[in-house]
mmCIF file of N, CA and C in Angstrom:
data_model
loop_
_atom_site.group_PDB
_atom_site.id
_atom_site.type_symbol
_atom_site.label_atom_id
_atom_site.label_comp_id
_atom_site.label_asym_id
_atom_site.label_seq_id
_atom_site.Cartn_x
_atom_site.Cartn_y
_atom_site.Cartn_z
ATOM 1 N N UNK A 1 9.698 26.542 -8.261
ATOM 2 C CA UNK A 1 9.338 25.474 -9.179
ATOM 3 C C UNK A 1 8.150 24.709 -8.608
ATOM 4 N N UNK A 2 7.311 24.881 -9.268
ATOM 5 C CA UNK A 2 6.196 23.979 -8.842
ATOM 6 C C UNK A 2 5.773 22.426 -9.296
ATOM 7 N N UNK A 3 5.768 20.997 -8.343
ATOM 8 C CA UNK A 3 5.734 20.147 -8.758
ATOM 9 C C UNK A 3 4.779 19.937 -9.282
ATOM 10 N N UNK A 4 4.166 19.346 -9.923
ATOM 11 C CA UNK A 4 3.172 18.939 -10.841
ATOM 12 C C UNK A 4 3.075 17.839 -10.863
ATOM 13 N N UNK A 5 2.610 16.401 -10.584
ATOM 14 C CA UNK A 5 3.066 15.294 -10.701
ATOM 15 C C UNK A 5 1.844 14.711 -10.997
ATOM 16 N N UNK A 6 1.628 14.298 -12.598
ATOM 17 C CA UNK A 6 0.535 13.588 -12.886
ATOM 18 C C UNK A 6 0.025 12.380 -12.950
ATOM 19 N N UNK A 7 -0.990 11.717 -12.615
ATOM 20 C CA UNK A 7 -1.895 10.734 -12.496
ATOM 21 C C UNK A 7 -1.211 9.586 -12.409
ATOM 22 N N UNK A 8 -0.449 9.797 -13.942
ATOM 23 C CA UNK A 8 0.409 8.731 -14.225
ATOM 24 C C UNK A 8 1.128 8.307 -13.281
ATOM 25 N N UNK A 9 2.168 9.105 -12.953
ATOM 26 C CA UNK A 9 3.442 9.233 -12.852
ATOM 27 C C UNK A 9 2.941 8.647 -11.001
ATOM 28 N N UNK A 10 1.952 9.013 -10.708
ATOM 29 C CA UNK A 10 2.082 8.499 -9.101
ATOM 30 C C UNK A 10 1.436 6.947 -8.797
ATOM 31 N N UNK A 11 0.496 6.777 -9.924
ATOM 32 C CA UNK A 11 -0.066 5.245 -9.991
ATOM 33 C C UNK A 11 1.135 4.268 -10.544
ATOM 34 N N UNK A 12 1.875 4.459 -11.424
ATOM 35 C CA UNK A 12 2.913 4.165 -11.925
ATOM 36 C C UNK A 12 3.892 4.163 -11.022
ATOM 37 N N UNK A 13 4.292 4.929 -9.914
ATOM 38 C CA UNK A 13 5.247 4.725 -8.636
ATOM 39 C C UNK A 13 5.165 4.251 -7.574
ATOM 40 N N UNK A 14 5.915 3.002 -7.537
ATOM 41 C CA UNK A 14 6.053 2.239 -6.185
ATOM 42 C C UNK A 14 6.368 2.698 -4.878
ATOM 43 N N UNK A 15 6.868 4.048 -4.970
ATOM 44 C CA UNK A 15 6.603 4.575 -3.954
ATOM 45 C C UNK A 15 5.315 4.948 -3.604
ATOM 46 N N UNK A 16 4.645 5.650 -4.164
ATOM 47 C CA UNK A 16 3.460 6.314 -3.745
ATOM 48 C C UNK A 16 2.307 5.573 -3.376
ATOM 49 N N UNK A 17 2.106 4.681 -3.879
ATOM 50 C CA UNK A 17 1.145 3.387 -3.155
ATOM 51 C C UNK A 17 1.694 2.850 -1.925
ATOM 52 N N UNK A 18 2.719 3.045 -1.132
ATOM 53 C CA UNK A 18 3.562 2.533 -0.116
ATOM 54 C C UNK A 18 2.658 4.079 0.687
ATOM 55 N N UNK A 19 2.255 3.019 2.286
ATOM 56 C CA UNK A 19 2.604 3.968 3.372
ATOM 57 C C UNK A 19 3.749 4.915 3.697
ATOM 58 N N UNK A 20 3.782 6.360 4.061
ATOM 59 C CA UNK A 20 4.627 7.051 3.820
ATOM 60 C C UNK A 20 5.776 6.555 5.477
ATOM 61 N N UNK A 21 6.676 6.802 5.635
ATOM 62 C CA UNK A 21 7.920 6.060 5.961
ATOM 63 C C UNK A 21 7.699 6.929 7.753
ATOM 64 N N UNK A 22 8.117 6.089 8.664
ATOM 65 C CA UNK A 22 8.335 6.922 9.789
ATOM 66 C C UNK A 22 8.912 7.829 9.883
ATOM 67 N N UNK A 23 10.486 7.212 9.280
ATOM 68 C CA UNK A 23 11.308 8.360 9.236
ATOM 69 C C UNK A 23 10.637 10.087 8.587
ATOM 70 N N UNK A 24 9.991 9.690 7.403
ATOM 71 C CA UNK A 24 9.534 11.055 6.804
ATOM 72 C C UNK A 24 8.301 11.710 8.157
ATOM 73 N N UNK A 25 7.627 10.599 8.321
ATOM 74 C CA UNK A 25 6.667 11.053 9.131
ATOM 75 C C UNK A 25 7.126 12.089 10.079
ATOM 76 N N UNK A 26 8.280 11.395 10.873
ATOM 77 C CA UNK A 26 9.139 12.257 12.508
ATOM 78 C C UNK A 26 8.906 14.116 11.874
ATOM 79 N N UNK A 27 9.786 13.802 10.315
ATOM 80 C CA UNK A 27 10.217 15.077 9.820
ATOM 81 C C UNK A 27 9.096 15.873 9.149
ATOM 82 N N UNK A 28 8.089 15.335 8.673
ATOM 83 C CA UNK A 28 6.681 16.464 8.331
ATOM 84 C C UNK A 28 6.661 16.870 10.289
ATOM 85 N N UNK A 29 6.481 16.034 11.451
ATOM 86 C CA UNK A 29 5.973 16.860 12.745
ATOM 87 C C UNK A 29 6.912 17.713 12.882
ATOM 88 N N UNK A 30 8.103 17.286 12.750
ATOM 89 C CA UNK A 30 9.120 18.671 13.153
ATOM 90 C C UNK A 30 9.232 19.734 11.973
ATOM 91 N N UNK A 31 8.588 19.526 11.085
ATOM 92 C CA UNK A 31 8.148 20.773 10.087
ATOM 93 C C UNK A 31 6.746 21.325 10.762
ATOM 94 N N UNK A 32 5.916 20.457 11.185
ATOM 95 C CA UNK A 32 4.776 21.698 11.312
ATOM 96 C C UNK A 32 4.949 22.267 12.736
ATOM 97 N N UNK A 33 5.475 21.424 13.556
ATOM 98 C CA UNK A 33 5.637 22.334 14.789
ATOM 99 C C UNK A 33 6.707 23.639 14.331
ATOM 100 N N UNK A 34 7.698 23.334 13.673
ATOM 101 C CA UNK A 34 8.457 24.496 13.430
ATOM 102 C C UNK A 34 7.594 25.996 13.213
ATOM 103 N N UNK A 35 6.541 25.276 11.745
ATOM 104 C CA UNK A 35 6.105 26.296 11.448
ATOM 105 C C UNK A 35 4.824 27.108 12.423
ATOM 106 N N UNK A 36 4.267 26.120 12.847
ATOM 107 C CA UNK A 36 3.543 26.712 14.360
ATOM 108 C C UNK A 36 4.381 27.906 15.277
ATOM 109 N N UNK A 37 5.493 27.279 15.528
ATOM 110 C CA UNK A 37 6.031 28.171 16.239
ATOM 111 C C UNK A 37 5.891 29.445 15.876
ATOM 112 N N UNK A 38 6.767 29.799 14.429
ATOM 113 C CA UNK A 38 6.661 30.927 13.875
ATOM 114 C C UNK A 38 5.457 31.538 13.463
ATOM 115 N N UNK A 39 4.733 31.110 13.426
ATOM 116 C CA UNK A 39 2.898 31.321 13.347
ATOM 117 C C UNK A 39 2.943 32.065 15.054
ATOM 118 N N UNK A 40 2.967 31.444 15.978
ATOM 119 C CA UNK A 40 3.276 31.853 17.247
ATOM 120 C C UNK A 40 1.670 32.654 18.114
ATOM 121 N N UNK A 41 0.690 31.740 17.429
ATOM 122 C CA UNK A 41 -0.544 32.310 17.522
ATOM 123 C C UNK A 41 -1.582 30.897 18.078
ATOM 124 N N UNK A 42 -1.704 31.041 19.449
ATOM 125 C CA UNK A 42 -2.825 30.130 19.899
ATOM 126 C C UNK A 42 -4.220 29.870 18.985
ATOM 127 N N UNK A 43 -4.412 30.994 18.611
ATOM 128 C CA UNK A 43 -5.700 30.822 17.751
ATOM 129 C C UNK A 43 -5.751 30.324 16.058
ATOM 130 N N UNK A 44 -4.096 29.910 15.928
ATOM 131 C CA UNK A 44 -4.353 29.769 14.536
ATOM 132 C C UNK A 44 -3.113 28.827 14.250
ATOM 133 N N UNK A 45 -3.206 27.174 14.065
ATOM 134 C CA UNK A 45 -2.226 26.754 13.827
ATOM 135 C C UNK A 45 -2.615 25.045 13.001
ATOM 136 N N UNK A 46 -1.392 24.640 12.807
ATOM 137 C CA UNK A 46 -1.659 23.662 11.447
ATOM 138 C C UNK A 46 -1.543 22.307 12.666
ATOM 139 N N UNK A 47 -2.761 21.539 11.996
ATOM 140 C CA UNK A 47 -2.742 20.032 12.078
ATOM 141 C C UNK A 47 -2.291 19.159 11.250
ATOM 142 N N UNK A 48 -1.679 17.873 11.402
ATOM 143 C CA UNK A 48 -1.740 17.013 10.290
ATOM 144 C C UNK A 48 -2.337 15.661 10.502
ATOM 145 N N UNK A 49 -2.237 14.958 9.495
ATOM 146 C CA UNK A 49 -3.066 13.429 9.496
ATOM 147 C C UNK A 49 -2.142 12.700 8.497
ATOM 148 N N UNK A 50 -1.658 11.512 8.935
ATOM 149 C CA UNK A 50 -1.167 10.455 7.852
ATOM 150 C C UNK A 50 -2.633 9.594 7.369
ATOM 151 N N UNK A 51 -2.914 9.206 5.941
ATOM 152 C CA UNK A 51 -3.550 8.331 5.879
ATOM 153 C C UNK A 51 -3.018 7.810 4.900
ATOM 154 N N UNK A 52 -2.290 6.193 4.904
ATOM 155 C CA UNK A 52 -1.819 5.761 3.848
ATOM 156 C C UNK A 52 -0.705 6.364 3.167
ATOM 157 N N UNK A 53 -0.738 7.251 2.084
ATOM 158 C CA UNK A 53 0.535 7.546 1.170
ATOM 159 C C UNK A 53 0.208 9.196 1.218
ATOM 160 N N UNK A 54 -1.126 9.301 1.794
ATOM 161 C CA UNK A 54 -0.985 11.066 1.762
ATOM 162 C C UNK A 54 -1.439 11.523 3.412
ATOM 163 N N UNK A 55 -0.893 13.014 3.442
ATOM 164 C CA UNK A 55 -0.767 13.731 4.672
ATOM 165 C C UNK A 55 -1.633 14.661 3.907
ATOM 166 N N UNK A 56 -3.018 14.781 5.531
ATOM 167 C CA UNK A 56 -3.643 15.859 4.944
ATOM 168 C C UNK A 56 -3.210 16.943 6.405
ATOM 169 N N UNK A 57 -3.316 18.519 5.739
ATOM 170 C CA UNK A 57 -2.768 19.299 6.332
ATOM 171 C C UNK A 57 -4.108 19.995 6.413
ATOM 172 N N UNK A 58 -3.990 20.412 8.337
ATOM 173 C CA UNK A 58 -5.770 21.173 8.179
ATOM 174 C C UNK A 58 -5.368 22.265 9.000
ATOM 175 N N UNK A 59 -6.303 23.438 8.920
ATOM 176 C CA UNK A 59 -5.664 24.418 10.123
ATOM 177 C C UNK A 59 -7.057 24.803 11.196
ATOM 178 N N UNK A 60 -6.487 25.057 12.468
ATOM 179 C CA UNK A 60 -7.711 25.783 13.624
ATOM 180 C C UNK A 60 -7.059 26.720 13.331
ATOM 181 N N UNK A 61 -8.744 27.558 13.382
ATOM 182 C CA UNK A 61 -8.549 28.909 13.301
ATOM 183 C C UNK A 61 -9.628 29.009 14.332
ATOM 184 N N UNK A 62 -9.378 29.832 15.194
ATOM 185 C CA UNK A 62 -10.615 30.089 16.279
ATOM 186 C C UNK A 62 -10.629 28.862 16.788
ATOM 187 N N UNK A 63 -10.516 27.844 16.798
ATOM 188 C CA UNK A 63 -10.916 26.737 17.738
ATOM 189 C C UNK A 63 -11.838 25.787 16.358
ATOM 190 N N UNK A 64 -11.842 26.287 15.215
ATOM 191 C CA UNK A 64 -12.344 25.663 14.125
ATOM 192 C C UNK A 64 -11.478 24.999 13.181
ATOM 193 N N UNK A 65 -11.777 23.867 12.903
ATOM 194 C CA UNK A 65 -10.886 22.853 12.127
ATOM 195 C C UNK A 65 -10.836 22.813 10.861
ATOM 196 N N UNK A 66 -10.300 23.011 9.991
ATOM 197 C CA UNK A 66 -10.448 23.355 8.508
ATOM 198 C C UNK A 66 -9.719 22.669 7.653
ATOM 199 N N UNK A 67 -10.086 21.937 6.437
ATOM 200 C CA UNK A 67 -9.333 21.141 5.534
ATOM 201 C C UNK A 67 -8.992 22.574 4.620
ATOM 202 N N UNK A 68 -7.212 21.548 4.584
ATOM 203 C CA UNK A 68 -6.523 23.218 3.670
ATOM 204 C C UNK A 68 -6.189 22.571 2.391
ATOM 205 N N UNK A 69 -5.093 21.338 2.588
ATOM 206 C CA UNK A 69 -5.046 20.403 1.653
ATOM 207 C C UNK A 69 -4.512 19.132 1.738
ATOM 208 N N UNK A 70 -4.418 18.350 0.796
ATOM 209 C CA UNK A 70 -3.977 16.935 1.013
ATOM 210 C C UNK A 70 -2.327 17.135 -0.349
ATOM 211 N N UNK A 71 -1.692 16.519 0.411
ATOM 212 C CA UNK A 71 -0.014 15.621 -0.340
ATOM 213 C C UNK A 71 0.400 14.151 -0.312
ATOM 214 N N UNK A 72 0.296 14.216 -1.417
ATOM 215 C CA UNK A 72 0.476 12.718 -1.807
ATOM 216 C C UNK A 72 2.054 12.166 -1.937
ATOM 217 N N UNK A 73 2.344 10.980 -0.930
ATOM 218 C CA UNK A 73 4.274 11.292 -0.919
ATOM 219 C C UNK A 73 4.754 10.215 -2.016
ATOM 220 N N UNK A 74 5.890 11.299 -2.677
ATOM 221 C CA UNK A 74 6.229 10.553 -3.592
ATOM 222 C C UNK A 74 7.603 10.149 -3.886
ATOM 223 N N UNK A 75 7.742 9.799 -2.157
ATOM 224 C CA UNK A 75 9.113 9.352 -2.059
ATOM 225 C C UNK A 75 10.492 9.937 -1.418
ATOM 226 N N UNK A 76 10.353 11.187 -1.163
ATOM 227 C CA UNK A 76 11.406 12.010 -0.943
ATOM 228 C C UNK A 76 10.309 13.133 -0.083
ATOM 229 N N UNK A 77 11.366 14.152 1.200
ATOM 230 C CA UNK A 77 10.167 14.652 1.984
ATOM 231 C C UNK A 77 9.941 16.144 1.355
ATOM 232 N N UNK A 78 11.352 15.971 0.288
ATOM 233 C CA UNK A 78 10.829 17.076 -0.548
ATOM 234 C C UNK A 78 10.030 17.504 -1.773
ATOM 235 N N UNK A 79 9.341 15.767 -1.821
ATOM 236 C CA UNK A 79 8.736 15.591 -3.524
ATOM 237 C C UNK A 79 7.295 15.621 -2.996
ATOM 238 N N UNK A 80 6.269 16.086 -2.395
ATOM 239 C CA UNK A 80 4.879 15.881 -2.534
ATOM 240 C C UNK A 80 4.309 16.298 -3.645
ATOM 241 N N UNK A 81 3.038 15.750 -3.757
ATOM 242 C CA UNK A 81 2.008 16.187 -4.844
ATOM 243 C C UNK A 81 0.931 17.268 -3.992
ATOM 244 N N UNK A 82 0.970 17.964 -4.228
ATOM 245 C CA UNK A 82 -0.304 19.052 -3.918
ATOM 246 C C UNK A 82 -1.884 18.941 -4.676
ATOM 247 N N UNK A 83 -2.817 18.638 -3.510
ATOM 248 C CA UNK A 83 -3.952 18.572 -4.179
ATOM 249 C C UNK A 83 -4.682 19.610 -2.856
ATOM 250 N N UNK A 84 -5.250 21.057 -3.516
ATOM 251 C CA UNK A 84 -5.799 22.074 -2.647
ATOM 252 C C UNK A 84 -6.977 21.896 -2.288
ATOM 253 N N UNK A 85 -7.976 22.022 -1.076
ATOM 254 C CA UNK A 85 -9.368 21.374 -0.487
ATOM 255 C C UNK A 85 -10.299 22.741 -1.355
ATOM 256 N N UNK A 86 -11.186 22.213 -1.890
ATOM 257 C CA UNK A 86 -11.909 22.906 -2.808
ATOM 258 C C UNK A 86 -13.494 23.073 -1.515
ATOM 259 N N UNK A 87 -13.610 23.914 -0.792
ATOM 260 C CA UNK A 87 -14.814 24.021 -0.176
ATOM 261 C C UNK A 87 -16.109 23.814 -1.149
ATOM 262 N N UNK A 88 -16.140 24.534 -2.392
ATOM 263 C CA UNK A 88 -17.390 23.777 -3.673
ATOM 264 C C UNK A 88 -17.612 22.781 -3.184
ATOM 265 N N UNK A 89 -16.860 21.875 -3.584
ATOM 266 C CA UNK A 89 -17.060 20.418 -3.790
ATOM 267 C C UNK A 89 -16.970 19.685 -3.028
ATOM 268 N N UNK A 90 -16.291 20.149 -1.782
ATOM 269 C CA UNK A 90 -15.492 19.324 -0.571
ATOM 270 C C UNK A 90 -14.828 18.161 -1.031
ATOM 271 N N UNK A 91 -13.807 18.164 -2.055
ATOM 272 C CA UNK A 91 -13.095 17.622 -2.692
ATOM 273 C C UNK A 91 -11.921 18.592 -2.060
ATOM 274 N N UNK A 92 -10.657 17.471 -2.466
ATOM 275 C CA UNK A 92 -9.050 17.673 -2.745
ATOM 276 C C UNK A 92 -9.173 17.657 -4.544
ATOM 277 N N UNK A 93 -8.320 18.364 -4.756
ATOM 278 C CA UNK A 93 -8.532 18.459 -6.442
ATOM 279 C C UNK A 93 -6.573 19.164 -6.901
ATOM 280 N N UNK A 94 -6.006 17.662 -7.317
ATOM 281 C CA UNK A 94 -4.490 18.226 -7.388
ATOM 282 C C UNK A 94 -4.353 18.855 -9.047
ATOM 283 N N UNK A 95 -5.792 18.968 -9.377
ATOM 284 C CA UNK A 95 -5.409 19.729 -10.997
ATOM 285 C C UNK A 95 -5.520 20.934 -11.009
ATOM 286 N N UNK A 96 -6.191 21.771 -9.588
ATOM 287 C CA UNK A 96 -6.575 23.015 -9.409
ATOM 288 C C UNK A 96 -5.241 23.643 -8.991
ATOM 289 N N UNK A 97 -4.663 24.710 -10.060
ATOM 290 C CA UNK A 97 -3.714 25.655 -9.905
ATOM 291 C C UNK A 97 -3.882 27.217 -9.778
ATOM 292 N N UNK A 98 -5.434 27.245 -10.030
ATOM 293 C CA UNK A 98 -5.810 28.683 -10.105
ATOM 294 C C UNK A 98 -6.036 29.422 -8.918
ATOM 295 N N UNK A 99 -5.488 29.473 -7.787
ATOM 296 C CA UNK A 99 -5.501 29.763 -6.811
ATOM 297 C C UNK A 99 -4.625 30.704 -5.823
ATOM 298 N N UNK A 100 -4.636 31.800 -5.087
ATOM 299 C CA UNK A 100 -3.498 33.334 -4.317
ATOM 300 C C UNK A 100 -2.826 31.228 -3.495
ATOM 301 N N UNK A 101 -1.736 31.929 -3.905
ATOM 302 C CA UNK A 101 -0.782 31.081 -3.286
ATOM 303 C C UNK A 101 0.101 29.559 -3.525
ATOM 304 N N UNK A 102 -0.660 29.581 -4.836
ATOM 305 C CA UNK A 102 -0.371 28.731 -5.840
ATOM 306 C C UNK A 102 1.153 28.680 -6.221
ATOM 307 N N UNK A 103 1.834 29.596 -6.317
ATOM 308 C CA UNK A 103 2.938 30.081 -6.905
ATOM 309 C C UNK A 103 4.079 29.390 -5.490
ATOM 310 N N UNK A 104 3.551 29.759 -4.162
ATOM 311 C CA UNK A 104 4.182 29.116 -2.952
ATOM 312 C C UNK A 104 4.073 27.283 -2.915
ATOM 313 N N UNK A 105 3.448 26.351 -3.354
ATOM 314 C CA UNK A 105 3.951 25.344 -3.856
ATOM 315 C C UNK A 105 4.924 24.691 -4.385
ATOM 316 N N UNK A 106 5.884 24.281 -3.369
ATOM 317 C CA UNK A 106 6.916 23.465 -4.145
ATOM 318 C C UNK A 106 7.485 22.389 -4.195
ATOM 319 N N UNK A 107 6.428 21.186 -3.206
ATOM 320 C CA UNK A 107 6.873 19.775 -3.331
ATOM 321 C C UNK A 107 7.571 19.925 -1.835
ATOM 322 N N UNK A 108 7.368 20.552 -0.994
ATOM 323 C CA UNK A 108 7.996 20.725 0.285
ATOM 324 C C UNK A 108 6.545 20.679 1.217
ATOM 325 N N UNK A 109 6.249 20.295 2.615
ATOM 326 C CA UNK A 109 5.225 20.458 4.002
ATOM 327 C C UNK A 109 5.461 21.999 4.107
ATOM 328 N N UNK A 110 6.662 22.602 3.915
ATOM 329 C CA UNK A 110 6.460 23.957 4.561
ATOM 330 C C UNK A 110 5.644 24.804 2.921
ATOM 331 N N UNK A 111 5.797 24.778 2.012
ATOM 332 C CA UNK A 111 5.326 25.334 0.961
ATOM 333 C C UNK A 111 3.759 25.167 1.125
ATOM 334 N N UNK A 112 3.686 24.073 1.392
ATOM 335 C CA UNK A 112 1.984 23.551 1.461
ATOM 336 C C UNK A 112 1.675 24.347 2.093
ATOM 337 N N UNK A 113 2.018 24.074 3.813
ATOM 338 C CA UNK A 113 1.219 25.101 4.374
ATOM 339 C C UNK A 113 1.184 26.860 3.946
ATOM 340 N N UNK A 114 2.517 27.324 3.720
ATOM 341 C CA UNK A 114 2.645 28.475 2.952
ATOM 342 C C UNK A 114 1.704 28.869 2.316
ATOM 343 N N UNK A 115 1.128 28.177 1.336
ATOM 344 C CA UNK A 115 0.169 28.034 -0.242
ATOM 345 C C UNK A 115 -1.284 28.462 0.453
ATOM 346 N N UNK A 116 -1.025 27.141 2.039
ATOM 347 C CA UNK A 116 -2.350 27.301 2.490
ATOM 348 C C UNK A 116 -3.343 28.548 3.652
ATOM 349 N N UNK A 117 -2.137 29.125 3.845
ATOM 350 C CA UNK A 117 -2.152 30.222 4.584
ATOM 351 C C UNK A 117 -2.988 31.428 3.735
ATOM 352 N N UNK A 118 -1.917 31.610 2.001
ATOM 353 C CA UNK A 118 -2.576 32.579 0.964
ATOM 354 C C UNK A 118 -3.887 32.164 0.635
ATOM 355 N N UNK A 119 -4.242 31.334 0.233
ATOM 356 C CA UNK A 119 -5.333 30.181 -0.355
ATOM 357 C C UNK A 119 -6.498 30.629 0.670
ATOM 358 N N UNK A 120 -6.309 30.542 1.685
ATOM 359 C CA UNK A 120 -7.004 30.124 2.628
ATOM 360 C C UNK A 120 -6.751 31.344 4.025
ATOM 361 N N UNK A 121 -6.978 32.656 3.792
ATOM 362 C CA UNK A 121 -6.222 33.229 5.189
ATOM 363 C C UNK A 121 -7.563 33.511 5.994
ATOM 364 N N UNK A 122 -6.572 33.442 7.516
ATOM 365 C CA UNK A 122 -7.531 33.837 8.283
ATOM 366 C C UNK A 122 -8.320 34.806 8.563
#
């Protein structure tokens, strides 16, 4: 199931204008280290960044830093909004669905990166 969560619906939520919560925070790091692990590859693994209400997720590849995408939290650590890094534009763009890995999106940190692995492989 892929979340979809429009314009509205996140300007309109008091959550999502709120800094995202420590508690969630602890649990996105122990999601991406998890998934690092299983990646299990020095040369290729996921970063993250809190800013405000969204976590952007970037990956080294080679020792190179790469925007994959940004999630916007909307309250729950299983509700994000997915917006995929459009190299065109060097924009985040959460209306873009046309994309290999699109289908792996599901409002989850591990889906994201999932999405961003197809989207985006090394």
């Amino acid at each position: 199931m892929v979340n979809q969560v429009s314009y509205h619906q996140i300007n309109n939520n008091p959550m999502a204008k709120k800094a995202i919560p420590d508690k969630i925070k602890e649990q996105v790091k122990t999601t991406v280290v998890a998934y690092n692990q299983e990646l299990n590859n020095d040369n290729l693994y996921f970063a993250h960044e809190f800013r405000g209400r969204f976590l952007y997720l970037k990956r080294y590849t080679w020792g190179i830093l790469e925007p994959i995408c940004r999630l916007t939290f909307c309250g729950e650590m299983d509700n994000w909004e997915f917006a995929i890094y459009k190299h065109s534009s060097e924009t985040y763009d959460p209306d873009e669905w046309f994309f290999p890995g699109s289908e792996l999106v599901d409002g989850t940190v591990r889906g994201a990166m999932e999405a961003g692995m197809t989207a985006y492989q090394p």
